[in-house]
CSV table of C-alpha atoms and ligand atoms in Angstrom, one decimal:
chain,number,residue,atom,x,y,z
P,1,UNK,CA,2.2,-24.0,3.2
P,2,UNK,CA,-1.4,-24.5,3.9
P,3,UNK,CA,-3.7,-22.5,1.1
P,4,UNK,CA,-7.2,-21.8,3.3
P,5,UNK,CA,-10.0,-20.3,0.7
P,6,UNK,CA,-12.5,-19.6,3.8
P,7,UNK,CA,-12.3,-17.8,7.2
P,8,UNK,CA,-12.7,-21.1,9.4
P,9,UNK,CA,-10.4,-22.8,7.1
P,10,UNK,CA,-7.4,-20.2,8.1
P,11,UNK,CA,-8.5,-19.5,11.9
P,12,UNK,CA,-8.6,-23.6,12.7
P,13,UNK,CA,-4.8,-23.3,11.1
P,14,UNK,CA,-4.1,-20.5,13.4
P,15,UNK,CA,-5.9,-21.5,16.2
P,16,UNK,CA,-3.0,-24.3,15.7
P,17,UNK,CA,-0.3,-21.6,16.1
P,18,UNK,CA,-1.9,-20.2,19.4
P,19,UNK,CA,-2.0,-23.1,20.5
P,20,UNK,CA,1.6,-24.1,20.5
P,21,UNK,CA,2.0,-20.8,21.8
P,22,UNK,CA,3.7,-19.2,18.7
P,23,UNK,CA,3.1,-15.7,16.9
P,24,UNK,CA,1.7,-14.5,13.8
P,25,UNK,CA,2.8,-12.1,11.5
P,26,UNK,CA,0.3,-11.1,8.7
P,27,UNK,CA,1.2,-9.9,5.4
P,28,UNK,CA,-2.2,-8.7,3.1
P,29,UNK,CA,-1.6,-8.8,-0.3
P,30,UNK,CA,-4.0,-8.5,-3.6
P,31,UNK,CA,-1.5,-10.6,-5.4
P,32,UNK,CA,0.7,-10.1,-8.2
P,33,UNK,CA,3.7,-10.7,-5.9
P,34,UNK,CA,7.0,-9.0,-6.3
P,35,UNK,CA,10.1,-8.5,-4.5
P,36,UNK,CA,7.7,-5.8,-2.2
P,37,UNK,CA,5.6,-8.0,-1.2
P,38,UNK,CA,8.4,-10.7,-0.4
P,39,UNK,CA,10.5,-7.9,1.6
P,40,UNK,CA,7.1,-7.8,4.2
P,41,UNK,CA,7.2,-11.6,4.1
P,42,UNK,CA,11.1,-11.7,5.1
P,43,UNK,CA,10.2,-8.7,7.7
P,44,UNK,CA,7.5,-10.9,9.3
P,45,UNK,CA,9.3,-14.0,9.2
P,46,UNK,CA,12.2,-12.3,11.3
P,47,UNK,CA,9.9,-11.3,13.8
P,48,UNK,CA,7.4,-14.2,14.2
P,49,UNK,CA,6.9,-18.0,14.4
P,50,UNK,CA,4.5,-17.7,11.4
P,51,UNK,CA,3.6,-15.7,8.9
P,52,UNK,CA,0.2,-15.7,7.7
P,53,UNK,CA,-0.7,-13.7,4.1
P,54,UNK,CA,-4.1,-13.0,2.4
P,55,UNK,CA,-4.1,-12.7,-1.4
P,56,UNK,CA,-7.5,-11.1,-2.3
P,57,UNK,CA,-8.3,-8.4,-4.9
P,58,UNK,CA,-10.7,-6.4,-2.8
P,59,UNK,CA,-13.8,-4.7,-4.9
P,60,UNK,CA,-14.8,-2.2,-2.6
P,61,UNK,CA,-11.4,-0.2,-2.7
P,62,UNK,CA,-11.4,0.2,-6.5
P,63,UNK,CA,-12.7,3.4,-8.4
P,64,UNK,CA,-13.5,2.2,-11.8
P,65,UNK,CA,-14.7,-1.0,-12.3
P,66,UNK,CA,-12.1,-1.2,-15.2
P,67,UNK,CA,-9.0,-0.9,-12.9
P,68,UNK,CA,-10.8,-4.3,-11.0
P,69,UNK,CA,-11.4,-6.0,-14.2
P,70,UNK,CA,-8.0,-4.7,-15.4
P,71,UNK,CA,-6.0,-6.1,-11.9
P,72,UNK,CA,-3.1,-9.2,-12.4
P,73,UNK,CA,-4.5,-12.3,-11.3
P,74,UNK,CA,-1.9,-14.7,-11.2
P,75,UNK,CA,-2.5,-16.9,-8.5
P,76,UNK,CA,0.4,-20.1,-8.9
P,77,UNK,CA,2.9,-18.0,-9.1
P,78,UNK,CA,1.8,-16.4,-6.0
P,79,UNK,CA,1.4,-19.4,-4.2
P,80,UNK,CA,4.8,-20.2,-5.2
P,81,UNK,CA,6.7,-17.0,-4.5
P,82,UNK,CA,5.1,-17.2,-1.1
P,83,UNK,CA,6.0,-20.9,-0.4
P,84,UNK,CA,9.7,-19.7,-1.2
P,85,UNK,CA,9.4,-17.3,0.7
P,86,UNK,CA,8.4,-19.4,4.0
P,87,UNK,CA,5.2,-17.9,5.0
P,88,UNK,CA,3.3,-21.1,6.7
P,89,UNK,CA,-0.2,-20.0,5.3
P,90,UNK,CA,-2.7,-18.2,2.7
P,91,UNK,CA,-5.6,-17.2,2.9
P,92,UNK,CA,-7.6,-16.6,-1.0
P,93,UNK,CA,-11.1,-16.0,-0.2
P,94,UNK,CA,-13.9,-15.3,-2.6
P,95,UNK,CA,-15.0,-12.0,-2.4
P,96,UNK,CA,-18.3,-13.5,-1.2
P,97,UNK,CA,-16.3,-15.1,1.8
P,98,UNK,CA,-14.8,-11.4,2.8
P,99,UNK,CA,-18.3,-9.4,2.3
P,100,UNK,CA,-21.3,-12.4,3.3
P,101,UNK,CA,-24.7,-11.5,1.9
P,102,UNK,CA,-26.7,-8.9,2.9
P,103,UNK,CA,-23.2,-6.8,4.1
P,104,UNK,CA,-23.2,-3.4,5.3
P,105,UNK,CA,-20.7,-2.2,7.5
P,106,UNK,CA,-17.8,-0.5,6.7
P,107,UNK,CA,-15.0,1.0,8.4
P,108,UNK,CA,-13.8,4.3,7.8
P,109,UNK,CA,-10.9,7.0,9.1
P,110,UNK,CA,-13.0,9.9,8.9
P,111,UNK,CA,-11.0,12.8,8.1
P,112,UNK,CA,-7.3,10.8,6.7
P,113,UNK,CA,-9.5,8.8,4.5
P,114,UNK,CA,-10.5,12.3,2.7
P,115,UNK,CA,-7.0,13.7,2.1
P,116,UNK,CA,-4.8,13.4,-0.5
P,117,UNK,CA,-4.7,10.5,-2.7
P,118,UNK,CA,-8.3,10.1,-0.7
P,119,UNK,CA,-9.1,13.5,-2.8
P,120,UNK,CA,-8.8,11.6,-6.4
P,121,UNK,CA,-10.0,8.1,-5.2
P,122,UNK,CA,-13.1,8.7,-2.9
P,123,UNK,CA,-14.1,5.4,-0.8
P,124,UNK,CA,-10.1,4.1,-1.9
P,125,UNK,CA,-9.4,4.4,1.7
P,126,UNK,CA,-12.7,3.3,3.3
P,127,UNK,CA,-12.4,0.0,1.1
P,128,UNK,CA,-9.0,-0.4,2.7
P,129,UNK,CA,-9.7,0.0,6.3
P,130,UNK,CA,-12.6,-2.0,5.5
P,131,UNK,CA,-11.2,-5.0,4.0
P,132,UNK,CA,-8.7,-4.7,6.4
P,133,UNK,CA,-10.3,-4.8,9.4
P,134,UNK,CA,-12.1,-7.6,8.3
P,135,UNK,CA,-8.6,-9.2,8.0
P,136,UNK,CA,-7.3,-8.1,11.2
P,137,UNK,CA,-9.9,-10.0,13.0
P,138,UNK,CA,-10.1,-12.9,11.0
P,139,UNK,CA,-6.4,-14.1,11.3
P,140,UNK,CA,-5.9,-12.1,14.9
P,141,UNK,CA,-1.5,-11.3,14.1
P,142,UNK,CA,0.3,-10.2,16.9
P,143,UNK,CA,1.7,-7.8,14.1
P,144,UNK,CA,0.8,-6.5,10.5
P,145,UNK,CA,3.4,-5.4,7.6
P,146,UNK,CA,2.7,-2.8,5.5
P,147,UNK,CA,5.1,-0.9,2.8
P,148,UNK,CA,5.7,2.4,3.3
P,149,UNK,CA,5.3,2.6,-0.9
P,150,UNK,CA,1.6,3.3,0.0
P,151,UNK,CA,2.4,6.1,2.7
P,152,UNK,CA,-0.8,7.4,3.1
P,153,UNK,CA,-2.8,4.0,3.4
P,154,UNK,CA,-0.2,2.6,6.2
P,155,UNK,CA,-1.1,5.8,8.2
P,156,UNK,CA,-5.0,5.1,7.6
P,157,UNK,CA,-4.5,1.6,8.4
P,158,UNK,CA,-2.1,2.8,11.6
P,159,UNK,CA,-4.8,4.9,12.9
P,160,UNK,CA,-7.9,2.1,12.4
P,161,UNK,CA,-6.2,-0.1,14.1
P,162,UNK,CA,-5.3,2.6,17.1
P,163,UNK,CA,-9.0,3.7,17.6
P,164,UNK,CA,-10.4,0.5,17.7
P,165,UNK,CA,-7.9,-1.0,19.6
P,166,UNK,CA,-6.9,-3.9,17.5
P,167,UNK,CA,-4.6,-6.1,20.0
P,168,UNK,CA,-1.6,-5.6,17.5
P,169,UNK,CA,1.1,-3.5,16.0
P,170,UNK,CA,0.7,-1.8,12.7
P,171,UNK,CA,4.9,-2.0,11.0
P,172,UNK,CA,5.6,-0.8,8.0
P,173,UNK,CA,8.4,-1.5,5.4
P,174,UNK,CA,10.9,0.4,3.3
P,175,UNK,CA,10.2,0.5,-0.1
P,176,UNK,CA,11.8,-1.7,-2.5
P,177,UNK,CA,13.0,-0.1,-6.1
P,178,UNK,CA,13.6,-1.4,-9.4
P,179,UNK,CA,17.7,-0.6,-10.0
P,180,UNK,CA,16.7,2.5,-12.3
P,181,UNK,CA,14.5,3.6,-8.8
P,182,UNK,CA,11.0,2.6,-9.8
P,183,UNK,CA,8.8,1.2,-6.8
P,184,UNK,CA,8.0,-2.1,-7.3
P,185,UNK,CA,4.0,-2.5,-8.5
P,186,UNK,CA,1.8,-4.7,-9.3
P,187,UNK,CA,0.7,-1.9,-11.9
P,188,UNK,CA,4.0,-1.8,-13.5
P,189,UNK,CA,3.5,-4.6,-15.6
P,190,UNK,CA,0.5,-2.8,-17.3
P,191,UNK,CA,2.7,0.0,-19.0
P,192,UNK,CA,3.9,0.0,-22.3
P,193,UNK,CA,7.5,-0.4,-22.5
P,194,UNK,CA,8.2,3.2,-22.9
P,195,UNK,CA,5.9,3.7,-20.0
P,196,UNK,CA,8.2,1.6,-18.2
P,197,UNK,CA,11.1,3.4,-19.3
P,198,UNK,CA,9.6,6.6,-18.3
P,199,UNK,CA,7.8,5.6,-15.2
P,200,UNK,CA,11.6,6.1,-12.7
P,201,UNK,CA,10.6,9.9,-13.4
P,202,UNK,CA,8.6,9.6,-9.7
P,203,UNK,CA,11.7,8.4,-8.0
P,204,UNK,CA,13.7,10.9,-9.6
P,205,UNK,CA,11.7,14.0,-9.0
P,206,UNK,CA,11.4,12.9,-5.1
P,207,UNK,CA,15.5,12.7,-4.9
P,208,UNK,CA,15.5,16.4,-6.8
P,209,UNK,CA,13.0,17.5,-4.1
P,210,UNK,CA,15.3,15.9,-1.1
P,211,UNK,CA,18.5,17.7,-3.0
P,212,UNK,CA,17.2,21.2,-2.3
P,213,UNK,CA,15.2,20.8,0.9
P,214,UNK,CA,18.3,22.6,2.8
P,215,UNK,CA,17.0,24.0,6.6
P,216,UNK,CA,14.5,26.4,5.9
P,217,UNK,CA,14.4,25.7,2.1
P,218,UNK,CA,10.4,26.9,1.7
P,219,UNK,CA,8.3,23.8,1.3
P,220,UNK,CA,6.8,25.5,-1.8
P,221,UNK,CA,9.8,25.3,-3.7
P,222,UNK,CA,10.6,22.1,-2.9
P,223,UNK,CA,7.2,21.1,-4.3
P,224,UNK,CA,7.9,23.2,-7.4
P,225,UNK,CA,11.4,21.4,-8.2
P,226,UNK,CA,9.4,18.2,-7.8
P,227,UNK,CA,6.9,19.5,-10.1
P,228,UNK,CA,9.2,21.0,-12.3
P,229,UNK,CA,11.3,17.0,-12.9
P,230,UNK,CA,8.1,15.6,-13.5
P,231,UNK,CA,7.4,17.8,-16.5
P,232,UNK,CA,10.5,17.3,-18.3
P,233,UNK,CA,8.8,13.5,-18.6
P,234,UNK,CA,6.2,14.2,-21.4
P,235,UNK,CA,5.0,10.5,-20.9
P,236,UNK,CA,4.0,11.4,-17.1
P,237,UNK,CA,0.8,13.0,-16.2
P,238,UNK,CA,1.3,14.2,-12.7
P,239,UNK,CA,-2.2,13.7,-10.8
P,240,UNK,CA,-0.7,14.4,-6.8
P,241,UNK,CA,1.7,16.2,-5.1
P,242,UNK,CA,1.9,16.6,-1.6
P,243,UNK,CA,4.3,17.7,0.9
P,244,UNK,CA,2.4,16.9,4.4
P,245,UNK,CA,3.3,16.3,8.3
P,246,UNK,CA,4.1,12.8,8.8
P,247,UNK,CA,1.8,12.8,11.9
P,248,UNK,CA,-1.3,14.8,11.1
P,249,UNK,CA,-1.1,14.6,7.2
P,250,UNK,CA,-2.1,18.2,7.0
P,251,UNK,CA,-0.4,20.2,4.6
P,252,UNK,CA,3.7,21.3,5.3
P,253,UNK,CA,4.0,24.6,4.9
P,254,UNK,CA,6.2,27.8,5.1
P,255,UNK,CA,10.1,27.3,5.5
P,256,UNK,CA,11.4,23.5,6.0
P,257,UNK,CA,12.2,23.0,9.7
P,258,UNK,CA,10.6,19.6,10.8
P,259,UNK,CA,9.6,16.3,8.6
P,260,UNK,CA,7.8,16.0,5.4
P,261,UNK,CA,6.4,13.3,4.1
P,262,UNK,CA,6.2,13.9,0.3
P,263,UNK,CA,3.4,11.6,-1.6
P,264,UNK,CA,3.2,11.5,-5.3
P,265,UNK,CA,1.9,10.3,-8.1
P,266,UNK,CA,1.4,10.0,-12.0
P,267,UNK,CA,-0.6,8.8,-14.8
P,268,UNK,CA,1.5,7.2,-17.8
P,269,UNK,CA,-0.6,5.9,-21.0
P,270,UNK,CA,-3.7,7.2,-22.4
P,271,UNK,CA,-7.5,6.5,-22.0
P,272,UNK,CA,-8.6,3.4,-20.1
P,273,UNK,CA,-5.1,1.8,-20.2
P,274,UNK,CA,-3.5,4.9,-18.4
P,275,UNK,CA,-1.9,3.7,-15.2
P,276,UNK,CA,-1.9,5.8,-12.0
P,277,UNK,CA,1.7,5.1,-10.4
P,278,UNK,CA,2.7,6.6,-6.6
P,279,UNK,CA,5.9,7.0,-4.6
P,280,UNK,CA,6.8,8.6,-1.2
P,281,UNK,CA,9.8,10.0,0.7
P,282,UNK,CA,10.3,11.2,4.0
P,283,UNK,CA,13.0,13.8,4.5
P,284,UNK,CA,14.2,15.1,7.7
P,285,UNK,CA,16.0,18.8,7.9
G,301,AMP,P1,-0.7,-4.6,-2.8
G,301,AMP,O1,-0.7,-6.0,-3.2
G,301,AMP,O2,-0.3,-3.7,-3.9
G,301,AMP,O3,-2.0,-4.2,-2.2
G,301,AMP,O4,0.4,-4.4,-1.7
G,301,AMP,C1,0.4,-5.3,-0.6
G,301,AMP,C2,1.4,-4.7,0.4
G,301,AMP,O5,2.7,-4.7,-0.2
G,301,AMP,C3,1.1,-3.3,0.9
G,301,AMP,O6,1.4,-3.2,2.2
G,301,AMP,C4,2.0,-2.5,0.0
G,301,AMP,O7,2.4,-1.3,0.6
G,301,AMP,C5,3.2,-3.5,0.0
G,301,AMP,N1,4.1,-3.1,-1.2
G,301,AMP,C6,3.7,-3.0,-2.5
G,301,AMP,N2,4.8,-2.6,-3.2
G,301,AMP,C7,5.8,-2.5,-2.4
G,301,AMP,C8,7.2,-2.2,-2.6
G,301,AMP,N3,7.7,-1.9,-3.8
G,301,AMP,N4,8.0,-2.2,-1.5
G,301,AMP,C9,7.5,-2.5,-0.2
G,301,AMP,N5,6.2,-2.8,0.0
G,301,AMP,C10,5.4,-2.8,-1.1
């Protein structure tokens, strides 16, 4: 697997590929790789000659500087897991390589970006369309993979690449789960281990929510079962619920006759160690 640190380093590998006339598959990461991230490594390696991945924690899409600092860094493993895994390149950039001198332009869905998990995290979403435009063009995939953990971000991310007609197709990824039904994170191996034990609480609230969303089953109290779990978990903090339109994002409401897409998520732990989990679920009537 070839490790490129720079943006000529990784398109002179891929200008390779082109040239043997293969295709590329990109996987972005910020590292900390799990069985997720692996599952959009397998899904790109099924579809293309090679798969490409970026490993770079990127600044402008954190918050609080402390959830930067606070980030996993571990960057062997990584390389290792994703050598296993057979994806033919990496590229780890400095953020100084991803954001030259002097930067100032950003990329931004205007009206997805402020929604939702948007609401609670303002520039969350511009940082990613950013970053990951940037990416887009640098390694030039004929496809991108995306988990559909982070439902919002792969619609932000499906729509960027749709208005500026990026010459490639935005596929996301089913969710891999711990066996108890957490989603995988990188953040999961910041709680405490009664955090941990608490945490499946999101995965369990979602399959409440799915049990009594019958046809016609009002959308509010689907939401209020969901809410209504989550509080029997004292350790969880719910911080979003959402029950939206899997097209527009804008709020499902009245009885349930079409697809929601439900987004939540949770704060376990106190103070500045408190970690902000999410989870998703689409349900059909
Ligand atoms: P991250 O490193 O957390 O930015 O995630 C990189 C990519 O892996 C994103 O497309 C995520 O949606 C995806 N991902 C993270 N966790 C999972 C998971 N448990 N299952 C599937 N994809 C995931």
């Amino acid at each position: 697997m070839q490790i490129a640190r720079t943006v000529s380093d990784i398109r002179s590998e891929v200008a390779h590929y082109r040239a043997a006339g293969e295709s590329v598959g990109l996987v972005t990461t910020m590292g900390a790789l799990h069985e997720g991230h692996m599952a959009l490594i397998a899904a790109a390696r099924a579809a293309h000659d090679r798969v490409v991945a970026t490993i770079f924690v990127n600044p402008t899409q954190f918050g609080e500087a402390a959830d930067l600092e606070a980030y996993p860094r571990t960057e062997a493993r990584d390389i290792a897991m994703l050598e296993e895994a057979g994806a033919d390149a990496v590229l780890i950039p400095e953020a100084s390589e991803i954001y030259p001198e002097g930067d100032e332009t950003i990329v931004e869905t205007t009206r997805l970006a402020d929604m939702h998990h948007g609401r609670t995290r303002p520039g969350h979403f511009r940082g990613v369309t950013t970053v990951v435009a940037r990416l887009f063009n640098i390694v030039g995939p004929d496809a991108a993979y995306f988990g559909e953990k982070d439902y919002q971000q792969i619609a932000v991310i499906r729509r960027m690449a749709r208005d500026l007609h990026f010459p490639l197709e935005v596929r996301g990824v089913p969710t891999v789960r711990a066996e108890d039904g957490l989603a995988l994170s990188s953040r999961n191996a910041r709680l405490s281990p009664e955090d941990r034990a608490a945490a499946p609480v999101l995965k369990r609230a979602l399959d409440a929510g799915r049990a009594v969303a019958l046809p016609g089953t009002r959308i509010e109290d689907i939401a209020q079962t969901i809410r209504e779990t989550v509080a029997e978990e004292p350790r969880a903090r719910l911080e979003g619920l959402d029950l939206v339109d899997p097209m527009t994002f804008l709020p499902a409401t009245g009885p349930f006759e079409t697809p929601v897409g439900i987004m939540i998520s949770a704060r376990f732990g106190r103070g500045d160690d408190a970690v902000l989990l999410i989870d998703q679920m689409e349900i059909a009537p």
